[in-house]
PDB file of C-alpha atoms in Angstrom:
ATOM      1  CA  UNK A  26      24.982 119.757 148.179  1.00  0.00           C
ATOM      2  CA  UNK A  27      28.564 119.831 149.601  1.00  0.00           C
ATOM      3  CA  UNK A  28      31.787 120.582 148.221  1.00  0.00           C
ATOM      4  CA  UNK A  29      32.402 117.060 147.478  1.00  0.00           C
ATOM      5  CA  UNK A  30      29.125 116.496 145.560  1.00  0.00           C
ATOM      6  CA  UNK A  31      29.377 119.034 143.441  1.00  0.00           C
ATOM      7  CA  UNK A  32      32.825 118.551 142.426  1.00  0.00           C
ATOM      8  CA  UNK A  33      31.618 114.504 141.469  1.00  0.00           C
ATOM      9  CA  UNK A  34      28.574 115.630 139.326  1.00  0.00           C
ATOM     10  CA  UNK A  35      30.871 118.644 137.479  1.00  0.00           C
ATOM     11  CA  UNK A  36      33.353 115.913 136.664  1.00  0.00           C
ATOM     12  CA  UNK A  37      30.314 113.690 135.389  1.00  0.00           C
ATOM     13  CA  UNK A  38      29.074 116.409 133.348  1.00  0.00           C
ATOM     14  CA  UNK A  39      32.392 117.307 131.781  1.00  0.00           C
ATOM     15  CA  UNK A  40      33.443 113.977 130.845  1.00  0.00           C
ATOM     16  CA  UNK A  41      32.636 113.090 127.087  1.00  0.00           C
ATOM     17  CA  UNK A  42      31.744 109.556 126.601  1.00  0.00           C
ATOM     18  CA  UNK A  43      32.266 108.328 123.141  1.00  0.00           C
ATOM     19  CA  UNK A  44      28.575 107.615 121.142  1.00  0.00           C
ATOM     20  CA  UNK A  45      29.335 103.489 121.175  1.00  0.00           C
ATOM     21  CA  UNK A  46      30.050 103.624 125.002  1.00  0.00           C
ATOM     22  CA  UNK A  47      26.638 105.751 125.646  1.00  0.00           C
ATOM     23  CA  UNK A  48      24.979 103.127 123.446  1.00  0.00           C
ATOM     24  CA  UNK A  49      26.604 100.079 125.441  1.00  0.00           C
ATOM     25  CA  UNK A  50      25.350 101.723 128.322  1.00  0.00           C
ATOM     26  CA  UNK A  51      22.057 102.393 127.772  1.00  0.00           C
ATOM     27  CA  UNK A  52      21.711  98.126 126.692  1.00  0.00           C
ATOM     28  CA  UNK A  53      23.260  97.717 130.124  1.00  0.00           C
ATOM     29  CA  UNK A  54      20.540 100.086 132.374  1.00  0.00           C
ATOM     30  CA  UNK A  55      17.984  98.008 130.489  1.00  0.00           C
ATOM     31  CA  UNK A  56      19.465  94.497 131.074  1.00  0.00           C
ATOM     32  CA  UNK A  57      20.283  95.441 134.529  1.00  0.00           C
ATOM     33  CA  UNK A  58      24.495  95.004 134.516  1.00  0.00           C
ATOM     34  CA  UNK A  59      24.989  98.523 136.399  1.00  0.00           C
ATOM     35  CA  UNK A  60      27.777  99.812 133.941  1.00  0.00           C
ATOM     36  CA  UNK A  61      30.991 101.850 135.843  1.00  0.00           C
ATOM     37  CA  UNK A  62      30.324 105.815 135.592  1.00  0.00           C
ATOM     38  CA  UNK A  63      31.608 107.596 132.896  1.00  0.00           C
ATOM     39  CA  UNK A  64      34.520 109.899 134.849  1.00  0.00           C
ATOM     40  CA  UNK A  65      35.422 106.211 136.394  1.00  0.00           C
ATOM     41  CA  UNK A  66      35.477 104.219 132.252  1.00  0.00           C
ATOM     42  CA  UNK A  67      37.551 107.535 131.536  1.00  0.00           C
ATOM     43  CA  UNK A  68      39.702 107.100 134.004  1.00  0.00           C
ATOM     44  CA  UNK A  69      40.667 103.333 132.788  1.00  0.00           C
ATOM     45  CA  UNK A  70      40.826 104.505 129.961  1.00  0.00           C
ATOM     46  CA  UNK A  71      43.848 106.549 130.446  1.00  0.00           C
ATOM     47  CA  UNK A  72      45.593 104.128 132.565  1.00  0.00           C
ATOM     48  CA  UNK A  73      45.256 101.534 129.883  1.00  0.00           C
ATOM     49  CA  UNK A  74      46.848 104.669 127.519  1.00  0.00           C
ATOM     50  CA  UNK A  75      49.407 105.369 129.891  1.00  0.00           C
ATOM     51  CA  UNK A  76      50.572 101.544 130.271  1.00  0.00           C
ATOM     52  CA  UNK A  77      50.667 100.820 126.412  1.00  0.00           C
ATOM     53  CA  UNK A  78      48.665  98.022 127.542  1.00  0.00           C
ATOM     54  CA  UNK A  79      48.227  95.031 125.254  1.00  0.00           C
ATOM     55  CA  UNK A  80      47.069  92.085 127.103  1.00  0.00           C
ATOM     56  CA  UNK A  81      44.207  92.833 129.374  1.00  0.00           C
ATOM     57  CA  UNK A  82      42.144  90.718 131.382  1.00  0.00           C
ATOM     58  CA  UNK A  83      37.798  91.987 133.059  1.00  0.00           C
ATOM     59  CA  UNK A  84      37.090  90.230 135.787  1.00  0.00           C
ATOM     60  CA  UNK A  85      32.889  90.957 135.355  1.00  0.00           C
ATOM     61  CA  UNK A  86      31.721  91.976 131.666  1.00  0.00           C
ATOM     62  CA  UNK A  87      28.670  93.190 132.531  1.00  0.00           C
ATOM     63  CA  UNK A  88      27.258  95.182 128.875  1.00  0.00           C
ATOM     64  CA  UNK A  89      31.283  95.801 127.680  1.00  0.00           C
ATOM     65  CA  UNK A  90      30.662  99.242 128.839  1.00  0.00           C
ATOM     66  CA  UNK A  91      34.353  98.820 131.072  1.00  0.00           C
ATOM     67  CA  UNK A  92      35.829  96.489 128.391  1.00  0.00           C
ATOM     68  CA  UNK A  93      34.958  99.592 125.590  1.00  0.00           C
ATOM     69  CA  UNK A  94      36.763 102.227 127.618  1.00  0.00           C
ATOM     70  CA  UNK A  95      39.574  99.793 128.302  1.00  0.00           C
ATOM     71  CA  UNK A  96      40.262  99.533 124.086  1.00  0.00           C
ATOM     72  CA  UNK A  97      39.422 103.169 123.864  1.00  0.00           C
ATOM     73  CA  UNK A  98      42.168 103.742 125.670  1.00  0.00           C
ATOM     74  CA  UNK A  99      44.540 101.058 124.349  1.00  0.00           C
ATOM     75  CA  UNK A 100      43.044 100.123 121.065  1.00  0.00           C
ATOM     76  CA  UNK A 101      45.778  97.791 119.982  1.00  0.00           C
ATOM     77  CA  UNK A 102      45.193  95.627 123.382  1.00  0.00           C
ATOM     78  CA  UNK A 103      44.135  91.967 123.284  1.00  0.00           C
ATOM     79  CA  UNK A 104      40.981  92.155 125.911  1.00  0.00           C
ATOM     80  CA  UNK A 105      39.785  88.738 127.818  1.00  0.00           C
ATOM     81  CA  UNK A 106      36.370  89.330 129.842  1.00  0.00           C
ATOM     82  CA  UNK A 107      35.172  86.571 132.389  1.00  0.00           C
ATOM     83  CA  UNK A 108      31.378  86.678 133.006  1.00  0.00           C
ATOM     84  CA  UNK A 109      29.039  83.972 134.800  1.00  0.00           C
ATOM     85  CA  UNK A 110      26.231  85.532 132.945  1.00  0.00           C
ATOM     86  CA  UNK A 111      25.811  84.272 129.130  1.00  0.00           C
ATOM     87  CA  UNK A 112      22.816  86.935 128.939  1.00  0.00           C
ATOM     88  CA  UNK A 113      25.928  89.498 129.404  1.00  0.00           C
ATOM     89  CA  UNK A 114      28.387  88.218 126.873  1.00  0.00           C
ATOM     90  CA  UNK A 115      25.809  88.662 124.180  1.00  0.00           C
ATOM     91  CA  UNK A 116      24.726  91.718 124.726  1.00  0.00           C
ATOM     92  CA  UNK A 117      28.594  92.934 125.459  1.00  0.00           C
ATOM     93  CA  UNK A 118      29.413  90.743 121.752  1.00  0.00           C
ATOM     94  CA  UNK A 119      26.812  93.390 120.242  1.00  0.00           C
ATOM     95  CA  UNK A 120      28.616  96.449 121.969  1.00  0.00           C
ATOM     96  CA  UNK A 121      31.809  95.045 120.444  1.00  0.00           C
ATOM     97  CA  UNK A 122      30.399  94.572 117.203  1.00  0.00           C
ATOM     98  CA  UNK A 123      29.195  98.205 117.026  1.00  0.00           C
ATOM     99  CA  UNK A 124      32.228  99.726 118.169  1.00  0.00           C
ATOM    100  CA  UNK A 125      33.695  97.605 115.389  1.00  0.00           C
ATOM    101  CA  UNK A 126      36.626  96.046 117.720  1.00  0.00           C
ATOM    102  CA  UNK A 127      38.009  93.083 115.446  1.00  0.00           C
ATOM    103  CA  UNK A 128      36.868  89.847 117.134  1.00  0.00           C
ATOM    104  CA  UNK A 129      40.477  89.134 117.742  1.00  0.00           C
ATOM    105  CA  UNK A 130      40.941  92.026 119.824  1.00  0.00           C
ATOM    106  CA  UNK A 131      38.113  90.326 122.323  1.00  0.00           C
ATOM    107  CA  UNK A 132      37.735  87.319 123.714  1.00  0.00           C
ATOM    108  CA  UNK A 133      34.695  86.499 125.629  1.00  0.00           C
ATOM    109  CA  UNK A 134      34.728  83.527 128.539  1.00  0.00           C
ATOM    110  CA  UNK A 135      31.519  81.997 130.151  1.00  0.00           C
ATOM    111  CA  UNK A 136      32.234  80.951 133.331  1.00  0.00           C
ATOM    112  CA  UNK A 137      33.011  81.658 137.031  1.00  0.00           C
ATOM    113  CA  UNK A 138      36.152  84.049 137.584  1.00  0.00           C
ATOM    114  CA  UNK A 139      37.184  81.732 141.016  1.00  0.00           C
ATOM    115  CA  UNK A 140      37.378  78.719 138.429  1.00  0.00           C
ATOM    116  CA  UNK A 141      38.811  80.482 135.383  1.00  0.00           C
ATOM    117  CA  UNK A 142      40.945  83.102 136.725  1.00  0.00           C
ATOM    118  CA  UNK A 143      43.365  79.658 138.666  1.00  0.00           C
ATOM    119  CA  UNK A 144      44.216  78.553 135.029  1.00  0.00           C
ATOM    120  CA  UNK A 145      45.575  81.597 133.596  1.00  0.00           C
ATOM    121  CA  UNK A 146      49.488  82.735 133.286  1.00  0.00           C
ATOM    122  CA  UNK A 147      50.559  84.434 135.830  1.00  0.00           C
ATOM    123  CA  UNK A 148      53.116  87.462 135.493  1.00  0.00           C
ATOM    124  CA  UNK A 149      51.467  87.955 131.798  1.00  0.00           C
ATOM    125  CA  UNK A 150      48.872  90.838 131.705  1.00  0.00           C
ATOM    126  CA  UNK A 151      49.159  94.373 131.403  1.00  0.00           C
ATOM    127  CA  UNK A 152      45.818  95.706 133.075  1.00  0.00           C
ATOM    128  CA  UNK A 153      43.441  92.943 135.456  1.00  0.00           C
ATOM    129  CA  UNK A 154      39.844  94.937 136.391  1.00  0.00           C
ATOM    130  CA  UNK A 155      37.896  93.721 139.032  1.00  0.00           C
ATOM    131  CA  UNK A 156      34.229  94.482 138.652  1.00  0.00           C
ATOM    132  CA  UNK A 157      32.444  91.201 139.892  1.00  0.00           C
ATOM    133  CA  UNK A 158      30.264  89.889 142.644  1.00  0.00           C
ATOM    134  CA  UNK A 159      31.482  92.089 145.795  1.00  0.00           C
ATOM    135  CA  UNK A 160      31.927  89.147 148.115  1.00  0.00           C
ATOM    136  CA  UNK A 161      34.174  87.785 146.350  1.00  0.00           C
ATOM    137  CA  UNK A 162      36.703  91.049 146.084  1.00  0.00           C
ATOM    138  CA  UNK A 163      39.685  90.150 148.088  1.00  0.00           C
ATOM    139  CA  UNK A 164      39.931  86.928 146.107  1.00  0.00           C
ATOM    140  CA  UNK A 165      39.632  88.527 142.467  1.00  0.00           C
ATOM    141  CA  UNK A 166      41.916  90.951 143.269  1.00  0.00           C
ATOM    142  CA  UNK A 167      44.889  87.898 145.102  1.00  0.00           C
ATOM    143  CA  UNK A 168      44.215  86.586 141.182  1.00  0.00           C
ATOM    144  CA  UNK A 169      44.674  89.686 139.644  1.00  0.00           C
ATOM    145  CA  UNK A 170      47.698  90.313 141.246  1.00  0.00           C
ATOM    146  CA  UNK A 171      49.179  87.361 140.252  1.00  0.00           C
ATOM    147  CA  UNK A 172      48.073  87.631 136.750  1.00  0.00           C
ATOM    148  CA  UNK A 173      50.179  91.141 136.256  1.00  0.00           C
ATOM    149  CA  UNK A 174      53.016  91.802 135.518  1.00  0.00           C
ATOM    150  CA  UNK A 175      55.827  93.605 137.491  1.00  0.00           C
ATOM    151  CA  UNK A 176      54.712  96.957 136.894  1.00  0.00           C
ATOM    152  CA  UNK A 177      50.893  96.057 135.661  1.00  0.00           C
ATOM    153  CA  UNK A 178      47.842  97.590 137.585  1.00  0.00           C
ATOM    154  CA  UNK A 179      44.643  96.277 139.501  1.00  0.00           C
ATOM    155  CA  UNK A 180      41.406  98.265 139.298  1.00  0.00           C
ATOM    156  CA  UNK A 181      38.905  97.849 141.075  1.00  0.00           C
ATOM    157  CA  UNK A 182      35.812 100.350 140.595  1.00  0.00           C
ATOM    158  CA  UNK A 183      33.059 100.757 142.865  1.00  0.00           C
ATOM    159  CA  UNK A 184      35.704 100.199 145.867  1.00  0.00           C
ATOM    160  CA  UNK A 185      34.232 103.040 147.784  1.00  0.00           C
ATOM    161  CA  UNK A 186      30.499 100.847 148.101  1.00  0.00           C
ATOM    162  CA  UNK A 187      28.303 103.489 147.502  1.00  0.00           C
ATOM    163  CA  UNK A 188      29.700 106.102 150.272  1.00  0.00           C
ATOM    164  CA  UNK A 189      29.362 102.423 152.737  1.00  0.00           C
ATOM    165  CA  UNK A 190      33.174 102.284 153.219  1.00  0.00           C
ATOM    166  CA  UNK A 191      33.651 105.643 154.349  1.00  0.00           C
ATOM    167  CA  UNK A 192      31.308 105.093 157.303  1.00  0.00           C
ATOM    168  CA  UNK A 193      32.399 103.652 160.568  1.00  0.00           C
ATOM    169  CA  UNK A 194      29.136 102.098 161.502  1.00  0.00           C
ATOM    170  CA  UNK A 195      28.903 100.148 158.716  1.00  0.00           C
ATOM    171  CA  UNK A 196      29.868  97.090 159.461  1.00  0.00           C
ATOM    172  CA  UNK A 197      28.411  94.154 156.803  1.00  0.00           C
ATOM    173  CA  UNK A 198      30.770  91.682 154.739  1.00  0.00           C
ATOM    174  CA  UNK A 199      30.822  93.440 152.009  1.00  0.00           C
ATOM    175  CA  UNK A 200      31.878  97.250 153.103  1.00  0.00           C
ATOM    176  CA  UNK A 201      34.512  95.530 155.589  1.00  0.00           C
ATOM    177  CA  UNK A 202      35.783  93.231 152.705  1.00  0.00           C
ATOM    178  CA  UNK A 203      36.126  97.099 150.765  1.00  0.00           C
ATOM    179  CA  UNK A 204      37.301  98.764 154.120  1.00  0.00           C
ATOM    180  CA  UNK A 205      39.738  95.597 154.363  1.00  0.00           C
ATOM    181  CA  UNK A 206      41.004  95.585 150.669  1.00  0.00           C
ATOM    182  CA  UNK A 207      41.818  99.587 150.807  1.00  0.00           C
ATOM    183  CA  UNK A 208      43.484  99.654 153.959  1.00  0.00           C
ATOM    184  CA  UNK A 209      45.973  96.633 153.327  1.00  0.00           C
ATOM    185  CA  UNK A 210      46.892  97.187 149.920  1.00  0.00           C
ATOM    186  CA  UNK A 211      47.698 100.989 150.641  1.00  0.00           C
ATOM    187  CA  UNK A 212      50.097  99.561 153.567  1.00  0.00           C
ATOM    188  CA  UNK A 213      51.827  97.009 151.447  1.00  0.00           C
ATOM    189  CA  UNK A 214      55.349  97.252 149.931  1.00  0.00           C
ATOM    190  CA  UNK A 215      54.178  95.118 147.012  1.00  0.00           C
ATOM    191  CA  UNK A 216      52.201  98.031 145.060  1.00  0.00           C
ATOM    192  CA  UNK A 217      52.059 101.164 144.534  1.00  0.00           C
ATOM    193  CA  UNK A 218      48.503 102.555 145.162  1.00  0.00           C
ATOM    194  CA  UNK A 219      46.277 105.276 144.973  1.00  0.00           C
ATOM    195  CA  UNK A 220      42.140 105.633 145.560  1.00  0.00           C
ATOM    196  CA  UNK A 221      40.679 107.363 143.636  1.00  0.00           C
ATOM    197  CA  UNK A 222      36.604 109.129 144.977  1.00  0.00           C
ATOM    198  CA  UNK A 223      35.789 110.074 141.374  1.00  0.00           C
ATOM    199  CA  UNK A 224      32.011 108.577 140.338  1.00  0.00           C
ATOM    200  CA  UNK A 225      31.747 105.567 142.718  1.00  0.00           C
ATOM    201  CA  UNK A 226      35.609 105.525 143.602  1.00  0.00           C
ATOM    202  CA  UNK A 227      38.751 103.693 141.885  1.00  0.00           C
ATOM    203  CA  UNK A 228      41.631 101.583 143.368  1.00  0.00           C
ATOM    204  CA  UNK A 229      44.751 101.472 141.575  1.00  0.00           C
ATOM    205  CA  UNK A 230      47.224  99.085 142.430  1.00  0.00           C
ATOM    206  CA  UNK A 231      50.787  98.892 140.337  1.00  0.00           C
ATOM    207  CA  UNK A 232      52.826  95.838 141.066  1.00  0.00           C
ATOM    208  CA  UNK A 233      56.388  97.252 141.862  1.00  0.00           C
ATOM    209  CA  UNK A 234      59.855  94.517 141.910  1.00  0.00           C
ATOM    210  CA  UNK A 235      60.705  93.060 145.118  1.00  0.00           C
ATOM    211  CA  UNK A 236      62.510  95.507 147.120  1.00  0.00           C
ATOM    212  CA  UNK A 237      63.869  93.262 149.471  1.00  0.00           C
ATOM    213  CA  UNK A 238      66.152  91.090 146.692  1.00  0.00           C
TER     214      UNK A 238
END
């Protein structure tokens, strides 16, 4: 095991995942929505502390194993999750329900992010994650930028493809679209990022004010 390996499964041993997040994940392993790692959920969860964020949008539900570390870490925040899947939603409604998150702290959406993410305010959310279909990437995350505000963060977990993205020979749609995604936003004067190789990797991009005005 190298250096790198070992210091990934220490900090997924040390991590302490609250009992209603191990329970949302273990419905999600069974219905098949491949939940984000725990040292990744821990991660967003401190950003959402850090960023006193209230308004907070999931792009992917999945089992509400994200959306539960999101409100861990910002329990007074207002949480909107998009998901294509209905099967999803209900089983993520249960999670919410157990963790005993008022229903007005969540509000569910069935539907396609590319058709409900257009009609939302822009400029108005604290915290957008990205954690849908993979093709689609570079889109959700042109949304999510939108949707934040000046200062607000992007995440976008599983940005590292399963070690795909750090090899040159891989070439397919997907791990380019990743490659793509990394490389630009780090280069860009419009955020602030970082990438993080924790559990299966973490982009964080923070919206800064024009610096040309």
């Amino acid at each position: 095991m190298g250096d790198h390996d070992a210091d990934r499964r220490f900090a997924a041993e040390a991590t302490i995942e609250p009992d209603h997040i191990t329970r949302a994940r273990a419905h999600a392993l069974e219905l098949g929505a491949a939940p984000v790692s725990a040292p990744v959920g821990a991660q967003i969860a401190v950003i959402a502390a850090v960023s006193n964020a209230l308004n907070i949008v999931e792009i992917g539900t999945g089992a509400g194993v994200s959306g539960l570390w999101l409100l861990h870490g910002s329990p007074r925040a207002t949480l909107t999750t998009i998901d294509n899947e209905p099967e999803h939603l209900a089983v993520a409604r249960g999670a919410f329900a157990d963790a005993k998150i008022p229903a007005a702290r969540a509000r569910f959406i069935t539907g396609r992010a590319s058709d409900v993410l257009p009609r939302m305010n822009e400029a108005s959310y604290d915290i957008v994650l990205v954690d849908a279909d993979p093709a689609g990437v570079m889109d959700y995350v042109e949304h999510a930028l939108r949707l934040v505000r000046v200062g607000g963060t992007v995440l976008v977990p599983r940005v590292l493809g399963g070690g795909a993205v750090a090899d040159p020979v891989r070439r397919d749609a997907i791990t380019t679209a990743y490659r793509t995604l990394i490389h630009e936003t780090q280069a860009s004067p419009a955020v602030i990022g970082a990438l993080s190789i924790v559990g299966e990797g973490l982009l964080q991009l923070t919206t800064v004010p024009d610096r040309t005005s």
